[in-house]
Amino acid sequence: MSGRAVVIGVGNEYRHDDGIGPLIAAQFDKLSLPGVSVALCDGEPTGLLDIWADTDLAIVVDAVLCEPSTPGRIWRTTIDALRGVTHAASSHALGIPDALPLGRVLGRLPAELVVIAVEAQCLDLGVGLSDPVAAAVPDIVAAIRAELDRVRDQSPSPDGLPGPGDR
């Protein structure tokens, strides 16, 4: 493993709330945290495998469809919780549950995968997040920072993840 983390924004900024992943990725890209790369993905499984292979921590941010829905609600899940999931209500036809079995077979999974899923209100064509999803942005950023801090605090300093002075 290369001792690094990646924040992956999944989605399409031209489908309203589906743009939450790209928006969060752009925010983390501006932070330029040492040892943390940022990537965009449309949710296609092999694209995810290419991005998160050989990482210690992959954090994926994506919009999800829930029934009943509470737009803006944030869910955190892990690779262990997704084991055996054959269908999930992502805003994409294929996605993380489809990438996991392929990644296992190919040996291209991150050491740890955390998914930050945000319940969407509107996935119609158009730009801009719905009010509830936009209001969740600070909490999403805080959740990702907490994941990065947790991993950094559990690892020796040469791991490449941001240290206390890198905030």
XYZ file of N, CA, C and O in Angstrom:
668
model
N 0.832 -1.189 0.000
C 0.000 0.000 0.000
C 0.865 1.237 0.000
O 1.946 1.250 0.558
N 0.348 2.265 -0.592
C 1.135 3.484 -0.717
C 0.991 4.406 0.490
O 1.666 5.417 0.557
N 0.152 4.082 1.446
C 0.018 4.904 2.633
C -0.672 6.220 2.383
O -0.318 7.234 2.951
N -1.667 6.215 1.530
C -2.341 7.465 1.224
C -3.843 7.294 1.297
O -4.353 6.188 1.373
N -4.515 8.429 1.292
C -5.974 8.432 1.301
C -6.463 9.118 0.038
O -5.755 9.938 -0.552
N -7.686 8.786 -0.358
C -8.306 9.430 -1.503
C -9.752 9.756 -1.160
O -10.443 8.953 -0.537
N -10.160 10.959 -1.516
C -11.553 11.374 -1.409
C -12.111 11.343 -2.822
O -11.586 12.018 -3.717
N -13.149 10.540 -3.031
C -13.721 10.353 -4.363
C -15.132 10.932 -4.391
O -16.010 10.476 -3.651
N -15.326 11.917 -5.236
C -16.653 12.489 -5.431
C -17.324 11.804 -6.597
O -16.865 11.892 -7.735
N -18.405 11.077 -6.308
C -19.138 10.365 -7.349
C -20.382 11.174 -7.696
O -21.089 11.644 -6.816
N -20.625 11.327 -8.989
C -21.853 12.003 -9.374
C -21.728 12.830 -10.631
O -20.722 12.804 -11.327
N -22.796 13.579 -10.876
C -22.918 14.399 -12.073
C -23.467 15.750 -11.649
O -24.620 15.851 -11.220
N -22.661 16.777 -11.769
C -23.074 18.106 -11.314
C -24.221 18.696 -12.127
O -24.778 19.732 -11.742
N -24.604 18.053 -13.219
C -25.718 18.521 -14.045
C -27.017 17.777 -13.756
O -27.941 17.787 -14.558
N -27.066 17.107 -12.588
C -28.280 16.425 -12.133
C -28.580 16.816 -10.694
O -28.744 15.980 -9.821
N -28.652 18.095 -10.439
C -28.959 18.677 -9.129
C -28.202 17.983 -7.998
O -26.986 18.105 -7.919
N -28.887 17.264 -7.110
C -28.259 16.714 -5.915
C -27.201 15.655 -6.214
O -26.361 15.359 -5.357
N -27.210 15.108 -7.402
C -26.161 14.163 -7.784
C -24.806 14.871 -7.861
O -23.770 14.225 -7.894
N -24.815 16.186 -7.836
C -23.586 16.964 -7.858
C -22.902 17.086 -6.506
O -21.839 17.709 -6.409
N -23.454 16.472 -5.459
C -22.843 16.589 -4.134
C -21.435 15.989 -4.108
O -20.530 16.556 -3.497
N -21.230 14.858 -4.745
C -19.898 14.240 -4.771
C -18.867 15.146 -5.421
O -17.812 15.426 -4.832
N -19.124 15.627 -6.648
C -18.170 16.541 -7.284
C -17.941 17.830 -6.487
O -16.817 18.323 -6.418
N -18.982 18.362 -5.859
C -18.822 19.585 -5.074
C -17.897 19.359 -3.875
O -16.988 20.158 -3.605
N -18.102 18.263 -3.165
C -17.255 17.945 -2.008
C -15.822 17.672 -2.471
O -14.859 18.117 -1.829
N -15.667 16.960 -3.576
C -14.324 16.703 -4.100
C -13.609 18.018 -4.413
O -12.428 18.179 -4.093
N -14.312 18.968 -5.009
C -13.709 20.261 -5.330
C -13.264 20.984 -4.064
O -12.194 21.606 -4.032
N -14.061 20.891 -3.007
C -13.690 21.542 -1.747
C -12.425 20.922 -1.160
O -11.538 21.629 -0.684
N -12.318 19.597 -1.201
C -11.122 18.939 -0.670
C -9.913 19.152 -1.578
O -8.791 19.225 -1.091
N -10.140 19.279 -2.854
C -9.036 19.570 -3.765
C -8.405 20.917 -3.416
O -7.176 21.058 -3.418
N -9.216 21.906 -3.083
C -8.713 23.236 -2.702
C -7.909 23.193 -1.409
O -7.015 24.011 -1.210
N -8.215 22.245 -0.520
C -7.487 22.139 0.747
C -6.059 21.636 0.560
O -5.200 21.902 1.397
N -5.813 20.879 -0.497
C -4.476 20.332 -0.786
C -3.855 19.670 0.450
O -2.728 19.980 0.833
N -4.571 18.765 1.062
C -4.069 18.069 2.247
C -2.954 17.109 1.862
O -3.113 16.314 0.928
N -1.832 17.139 2.554
C -0.735 16.212 2.250
C -1.181 14.763 2.412
O -1.852 14.425 3.391
N -0.819 13.925 1.470
C -1.149 12.511 1.539
C -2.582 12.179 1.182
O -2.985 11.028 1.269
N -3.360 13.192 0.784
C -4.760 12.970 0.431
C -4.969 13.423 -1.010
O -4.799 14.595 -1.328
N -5.309 12.479 -1.866
C -5.635 12.845 -3.242
C -7.152 12.962 -3.373
O -7.905 12.485 -2.529
N -7.565 13.612 -4.428
C -8.984 13.845 -4.685
C -9.268 13.416 -6.112
O -8.467 13.662 -7.013
N -10.397 12.757 -6.311
C -10.759 12.291 -7.651
C -12.262 12.409 -7.858
O -13.040 12.412 -6.909
N -12.641 12.500 -9.117
C -14.044 12.475 -9.526
C -14.314 11.168 -10.249
O -13.432 10.640 -10.934
N -15.529 10.659 -10.116
C -15.909 9.429 -10.798
C -17.400 9.486 -11.102
O -18.179 10.038 -10.319
N -17.782 8.917 -12.220
C -19.203 8.873 -12.561
C -19.902 7.672 -11.917
O -21.090 7.473 -12.111
N -19.174 6.895 -11.135
C -19.751 5.738 -10.456
C -19.506 4.430 -11.173
O -19.870 3.376 -10.671
N -18.882 4.483 -12.333
C -18.600 3.280 -13.104
C -17.608 2.423 -12.307
O -16.579 2.922 -11.843
N -17.915 1.139 -12.085
C -17.107 0.303 -11.199
C -15.619 0.250 -11.512
O -14.803 0.363 -10.605
N -15.232 0.084 -12.768
C -13.797 -0.004 -13.045
C -13.094 1.329 -12.803
O -11.915 1.356 -12.461
N -13.817 2.426 -12.955
C -13.239 3.727 -12.627
C -12.934 3.827 -11.142
O -11.882 4.339 -10.742
N -13.853 3.338 -10.312
C -13.610 3.324 -8.874
C -12.402 2.458 -8.530
O -11.562 2.848 -7.716
N -12.304 1.290 -9.160
C -11.172 0.393 -8.885
C -9.844 1.065 -9.203
O -8.879 0.927 -8.451
N -9.795 1.778 -10.308
C -8.553 2.460 -10.694
C -8.184 3.549 -9.695
O -7.010 3.761 -9.408
N -9.180 4.247 -9.179
C -8.917 5.368 -8.268
C -8.492 4.880 -6.892
O -7.556 5.404 -6.296
N -9.178 3.874 -6.342
C -8.913 3.524 -4.941
C -7.906 2.395 -4.752
O -7.533 2.081 -3.630
N -7.438 1.771 -5.815
C -6.467 0.682 -5.683
C -5.222 1.188 -4.957
O -4.767 2.310 -5.168
N -4.685 0.363 -4.089
C -3.436 0.642 -3.372
C -3.510 1.830 -2.430
O -2.506 2.452 -2.141
N -4.701 2.166 -1.947
C -4.814 3.237 -0.955
C -5.118 2.622 0.410
O -5.710 1.549 0.511
N -4.704 3.331 1.445
C -5.023 2.892 2.797
C -6.468 3.223 3.138
O -7.117 2.481 3.866
N -6.952 4.358 2.637
C -8.306 4.794 2.950
C -8.915 5.446 1.718
O -8.335 6.381 1.161
N -10.066 4.950 1.310
C -10.848 5.588 0.246
C -12.153 6.050 0.860
O -12.856 5.270 1.507
N -12.445 7.339 0.681
C -13.703 7.903 1.155
C -14.493 8.307 -0.077
O -14.048 9.152 -0.856
N -15.646 7.692 -0.259
C -16.486 7.944 -1.417
C -17.706 8.745 -0.967
O -18.373 8.377 0.001
N -17.973 9.843 -1.673
C -19.150 10.670 -1.397
C -20.092 10.550 -2.579
O -19.688 10.774 -3.727
N -21.353 10.199 -2.299
C -22.310 9.989 -3.378
C -23.719 10.317 -2.896
O -24.024 10.229 -1.707
N -24.570 10.694 -3.826
C -25.990 10.885 -3.548
C -26.683 9.529 -3.624
O -26.301 8.671 -4.413
N -27.688 9.340 -2.777
C -28.447 8.094 -2.790
C -29.936 8.402 -2.794
O -30.367 9.460 -2.339
N -30.683 7.458 -3.314
C -32.140 7.543 -3.317
C -32.665 6.650 -2.207
O -32.280 5.486 -2.123
N -33.506 7.178 -1.367
C -34.085 6.402 -0.272
C -35.597 6.534 -0.320
O -36.134 7.528 -0.798
N -36.258 5.527 0.202
C -37.722 5.550 0.276
C -38.130 5.029 1.635
O -37.848 3.870 1.934
N -38.670 5.797 2.513
C -38.940 7.227 2.356
C -37.629 8.003 2.466
O -36.649 7.514 3.021
N -37.647 9.200 1.964
C -36.440 10.008 1.891
C -36.455 11.152 2.892
O -37.493 11.757 3.151
N -35.293 11.421 3.426
C -35.055 12.612 4.237
C -33.903 13.346 3.569
O -32.734 13.104 3.893
N -34.189 14.179 2.559
C -33.121 14.839 1.818
C -32.132 15.556 2.733
O -32.521 16.222 3.693
N -30.858 15.344 2.439
C -29.786 15.946 3.221
C -29.271 15.062 4.337
O -28.213 15.334 4.899
N -30.002 13.984 4.663
C -29.509 13.077 5.711
C -28.246 12.388 5.215
O -28.149 11.991 4.052
N -27.281 12.238 6.100
C -25.982 11.660 5.759
C -25.875 10.269 6.369
O -26.184 10.069 7.542
N -25.433 9.335 5.550
C -25.206 7.963 5.992
C -23.725 7.650 5.852
O -23.102 8.029 4.867
N -23.170 6.927 6.806
C -21.792 6.450 6.730
C -21.838 4.933 6.733
O -22.515 4.324 7.560
N -21.134 4.335 5.794
C -21.045 2.886 5.770
C -19.626 2.498 5.381
O -18.833 3.336 4.957
N -19.325 1.226 5.549
C -17.975 0.731 5.289
C -18.022 -0.457 4.332
O -19.087 -0.992 4.041
N -16.856 -0.879 3.912
C -16.748 -2.019 3.014
C -17.333 -3.273 3.674
O -17.986 -4.075 3.022
N -17.130 -3.411 4.984
C -17.666 -4.586 5.687
C -19.191 -4.598 5.649
O -19.806 -5.638 5.475
N -19.798 -3.437 5.811
C -21.259 -3.355 5.789
C -21.814 -3.617 4.392
O -22.947 -4.060 4.244
N -21.008 -3.354 3.367
C -21.462 -3.540 1.992
C -21.211 -4.948 1.463
O -21.663 -5.288 0.381
N -20.480 -5.771 2.215
C -20.229 -7.154 1.765
C -21.560 -7.865 1.567
O -22.425 -7.836 2.423
N -21.709 -8.466 0.410
C -22.927 -9.206 0.125
C -24.065 -8.358 -0.409
O -25.092 -8.898 -0.795
N -23.902 -7.048 -0.447
C -24.952 -6.194 -1.012
C -24.944 -6.393 -2.520
O -23.918 -6.244 -3.168
N -26.077 -6.731 -3.062
C -26.152 -6.949 -4.506
C -26.844 -5.802 -5.213
O -26.742 -5.659 -6.415
N -27.576 -4.977 -4.462
C -28.220 -3.821 -5.078
C -28.336 -2.724 -4.034
O -28.719 -2.977 -2.907
N -27.968 -1.547 -4.420
C -28.118 -0.400 -3.524
C -28.776 0.712 -4.300
O -28.719 0.757 -5.528
N -29.395 1.612 -3.591
C -30.140 2.688 -4.232
C -29.253 3.893 -4.498
O -29.497 4.980 -4.022
N -28.183 3.676 -5.239
C -27.342 4.788 -5.652
C -28.095 5.578 -6.711
O -29.083 5.110 -7.275
N -27.613 6.765 -6.992
C -28.244 7.550 -8.046
C -27.722 7.145 -9.416
O -28.050 7.753 -10.418
N -26.910 6.082 -9.474
C -26.307 5.605 -10.724
C -26.754 4.167 -10.973
O -27.059 3.441 -10.040
N -26.736 3.767 -12.230
C -27.151 2.408 -12.570
C -26.213 1.379 -11.947
O -26.642 0.335 -11.480
N -24.928 1.655 -11.964
C -23.928 0.788 -11.358
C -23.173 1.621 -10.344
O -23.209 2.839 -10.370
N -22.430 0.973 -9.469
C -21.694 1.756 -8.502
C -20.877 0.902 -7.568
O -20.389 -0.156 -7.930
N -20.774 1.361 -6.333
C -19.907 0.738 -5.345
C -20.239 -0.737 -5.128
O -19.337 -1.572 -5.144
N -21.514 -1.118 -4.912
C -21.783 -2.543 -4.705
C -21.358 -3.406 -5.895
O -21.027 -4.577 -5.718
N -21.345 -2.825 -7.088
C -20.906 -3.577 -8.262
C -19.382 -3.646 -8.340
O -18.816 -4.607 -8.851
N -18.708 -2.607 -7.820
C -17.247 -2.566 -7.872
C -16.611 -3.502 -6.851
O -15.516 -4.021 -7.084
N -17.273 -3.729 -5.717
C -16.671 -4.522 -4.650
C -16.342 -5.958 -5.049
O -15.208 -6.400 -4.835
N -17.277 -6.730 -5.616
C -16.912 -8.102 -5.979
C -15.782 -8.151 -7.017
O -14.882 -8.975 -6.919
N -15.841 -7.241 -7.981
C -14.787 -7.194 -8.997
C -13.457 -6.817 -8.361
O -12.414 -7.427 -8.656
N -13.472 -5.848 -7.473
C -12.255 -5.429 -6.784
C -11.652 -6.531 -5.938
O -10.433 -6.676 -5.874
N -12.507 -7.332 -5.300
C -12.005 -8.459 -4.497
C -11.283 -9.465 -5.380
O -10.198 -9.934 -5.045
N -11.905 -9.791 -6.504
C -11.318 -10.775 -7.417
C -9.992 -10.272 -7.977
O -9.023 -11.022 -8.084
N -9.937 -8.988 -8.311
C -8.736 -8.413 -8.924
C -7.715 -7.919 -7.903
O -6.629 -7.483 -8.284
N -8.045 -7.971 -6.628
C -7.139 -7.468 -5.603
C -6.959 -5.957 -5.685
O -5.864 -5.451 -5.467
N -8.031 -5.246 -6.013
C -7.944 -3.792 -6.204
C -8.903 -3.034 -5.280
O -9.546 -2.083 -5.687
N -8.962 -3.473 -4.022
C -9.759 -2.759 -3.039
C -8.838 -1.935 -2.148
O -7.690 -2.316 -1.925
N -9.336 -0.837 -1.619
C -8.527 -0.101 -0.651
C -8.451 -0.897 0.650
O -9.280 -1.779 0.903
N -7.475 -0.579 1.485
C -7.393 -1.243 2.787
C -8.653 -0.948 3.592
O -9.161 -1.812 4.295
N -9.160 0.283 3.469
C -10.393 0.666 4.161
C -11.219 1.533 3.230
O -10.692 2.448 2.590
N -12.508 1.248 3.170
C -13.438 2.027 2.356
C -14.525 2.577 3.254
O -15.141 1.838 4.019
N -14.733 3.887 3.168
C -15.826 4.545 3.882
C -16.677 5.245 2.832
O -16.152 5.964 1.978
N -17.972 5.023 2.904
C -18.898 5.677 1.988
C -19.716 6.682 2.788
O -20.319 6.335 3.800
N -19.699 7.918 2.320
C -20.541 8.971 2.868
C -21.646 9.181 1.836
O -21.402 9.716 0.758
N -22.831 8.695 2.170
C -23.968 8.781 1.257
C -24.914 9.872 1.740
O -25.187 9.976 2.937
N -25.387 10.680 0.809
C -26.264 11.796 1.140
C -27.598 11.579 0.434
O -27.635 11.393 -0.787
N -28.672 11.595 1.213
C -29.991 11.395 0.619
C -30.341 12.590 -0.273
O -30.269 13.739 0.150
N -30.709 12.288 -1.505
C -31.020 13.303 -2.508
C -32.497 13.670 -2.490
O -33.351 12.843 -2.160
N -32.773 14.889 -2.870
C -34.153 15.337 -3.056
C -34.498 15.395 -4.532
O -35.584 15.002 -4.938
N -33.558 15.868 -5.362
C -33.832 16.077 -6.780
C -32.659 15.607 -7.623
O -31.532 16.072 -7.431
N -32.939 14.698 -8.546
C -31.911 14.210 -9.465
C -32.252 14.541 -10.913
O -31.686 13.981 -11.835
N -33.181 15.465 -11.096
C -33.554 15.893 -12.443
C -32.390 16.633 -13.090
O -31.463 17.076 -12.414
N -32.473 16.804 -14.406
C -31.452 17.572 -15.101
C -31.468 19.015 -14.609
O -32.538 19.601 -14.383
N -30.289 19.559 -14.418
C -30.150 20.936 -13.965
C -29.004 21.051 -12.979
O -28.486 20.046 -12.486
N -28.605 22.273 -12.704
C -27.488 22.496 -11.793
C -27.976 23.063 -10.471
O -29.056 23.650 -10.393
N -27.179 22.862 -9.453
C -27.482 23.380 -8.136
C -28.106 22.332 -7.237
O -28.945 21.545 -7.668
N -27.663 22.326 -5.990
C -28.179 21.384 -5.007
C -29.494 21.879 -4.429
O -29.734 23.085 -4.341
N -30.335 20.952 -4.004
C -31.542 21.326 -3.271
C -31.103 21.937 -1.939
O -29.987 21.709 -1.466
N -31.980 22.700 -1.321
C -31.642 23.352 -0.051
C -31.206 22.365 1.032
O -30.198 22.597 1.708
N -31.920 21.231 1.233
C -31.489 20.313 2.303
C -30.119 19.688 2.045
O -29.342 19.488 2.979
N -29.820 19.388 0.799
C -28.520 18.788 0.485
C -27.420 19.848 0.609
O -26.353 19.584 1.164
N -27.684 21.053 0.145
C -26.703 22.138 0.299
C -26.427 22.408 1.775
O -25.276 22.659 2.168
N -27.455 22.344 2.607
C -27.282 22.587 4.041
C -26.427 21.509 4.710
O -25.826 21.748 5.759
N -26.347 20.324 4.105
C -25.573 19.218 4.672
C -24.084 19.315 4.355
O -23.289 18.586 4.956
N -23.679 20.194 3.451
C -22.278 20.270 3.016
C -21.302 20.416 4.184
O -20.321 19.667 4.259
N -21.506 21.347 5.125
C -20.541 21.450 6.230
C -20.426 20.154 7.047
O -19.326 19.787 7.481
N -21.538 19.448 7.238
C -21.491 18.187 7.983
C -20.768 17.096 7.201
O -20.084 16.251 7.791
N -20.915 17.102 5.887
C -20.212 16.125 5.049
C -18.711 16.375 5.127
O -17.914 15.448 5.307
N -18.308 17.633 5.001
C -16.885 17.989 5.087
C -16.339 17.578 6.454
O -15.261 16.979 6.547
N -17.085 17.854 7.515
C -16.637 17.483 8.864
C -16.513 15.967 9.013
O -15.569 15.476 9.642
N -17.445 15.220 8.433
C -17.396 13.757 8.512
C -16.151 13.222 7.811
O -15.486 12.304 8.313
N -15.815 13.790 6.674
C -14.633 13.339 5.941
C -13.368 13.707 6.713
O -12.446 12.890 6.835
N -13.315 14.927 7.245
C -12.150 15.326 8.047
C -11.982 14.395 9.245
O -10.869 14.014 9.595
N -13.090 13.998 9.868
C -13.025 13.088 11.010
C -12.457 11.732 10.590
O -11.665 11.127 11.327
N -12.847 11.239 9.413
C -12.301 9.966 8.922
C -10.803 10.086 8.680
O -10.028 9.199 9.058
N -10.376 11.174 8.056
C -8.944 11.378 7.796
C -8.175 11.500 9.109
O -7.082 10.928 9.252
N -8.730 12.230 10.066
C -8.080 12.379 11.373
C -7.993 11.051 12.100
O -6.975 10.725 12.720
N -9.063 10.261 12.035
C -9.085 8.954 12.711
C -7.976 8.057 12.198
O -7.236 7.445 12.963
N -7.823 8.010 10.886
C -6.804 7.152 10.294
C -5.407 7.699 10.599
O -4.492 6.954 10.913
N -5.260 9.012 10.534
C -3.970 9.628 10.836
C -3.572 9.334 12.275
O -2.431 8.999 12.555
N -4.526 9.424 13.213
C -4.233 9.203 14.626
C -3.903 7.749 14.934
O -3.247 7.462 15.921
N -4.351 6.819 14.089
C -4.074 5.396 14.293
C -2.775 4.954 13.644
O -2.316 3.852 13.860
N -2.176 5.822 12.821
C -1.012 5.429 12.030
C 0.230 6.174 12.486
O 0.150 7.289 12.983
N 1.396 5.580 12.260
C 2.629 6.317 12.512
C 2.738 7.492 11.547
O 2.189 7.461 10.450
N 3.417 8.530 11.928
C 3.479 9.762 11.138
C 3.999 9.614 9.709
O 3.586 10.375 8.849
N 4.881 8.675 9.377
C 5.359 8.610 7.984
C 4.330 8.086 6.986
O 4.646 7.852 5.837
N 3.071 7.916 7.391
C 2.085 7.316 6.491
C 1.622 8.236 5.372
O 0.888 7.807 4.495
N 2.008 9.493 5.418
C 1.624 10.390 4.342
C 0.299 11.074 4.566
O -0.071 11.952 3.807
N -0.437 10.698 5.608
C -1.716 11.358 5.885
C -1.451 12.651 6.628
O -0.433 12.802 7.289
N -2.352 13.612 6.539
C -2.120 14.905 7.163
C -1.938 14.804 8.669
O -2.595 14.014 9.332
N -1.021 15.591 9.191
C -0.774 15.634 10.632
C -1.479 16.816 11.263
O -2.116 17.603 10.569
N -1.354 16.965 12.583
C -2.068 18.035 13.281
C -1.777 19.427 12.752
O -2.632 20.289 12.763
N -0.584 19.674 12.261
C -0.248 21.001 11.756
C -0.705 21.257 10.338
O -0.476 22.312 9.774
N -1.388 20.295 9.732
C -1.776 20.411 8.312
C -3.214 20.844 8.136
O -3.764 20.707 7.068
N -3.833 21.369 9.151
C -5.250 21.741 9.042
C -5.407 23.131 8.549
O -4.743 24.031 8.724
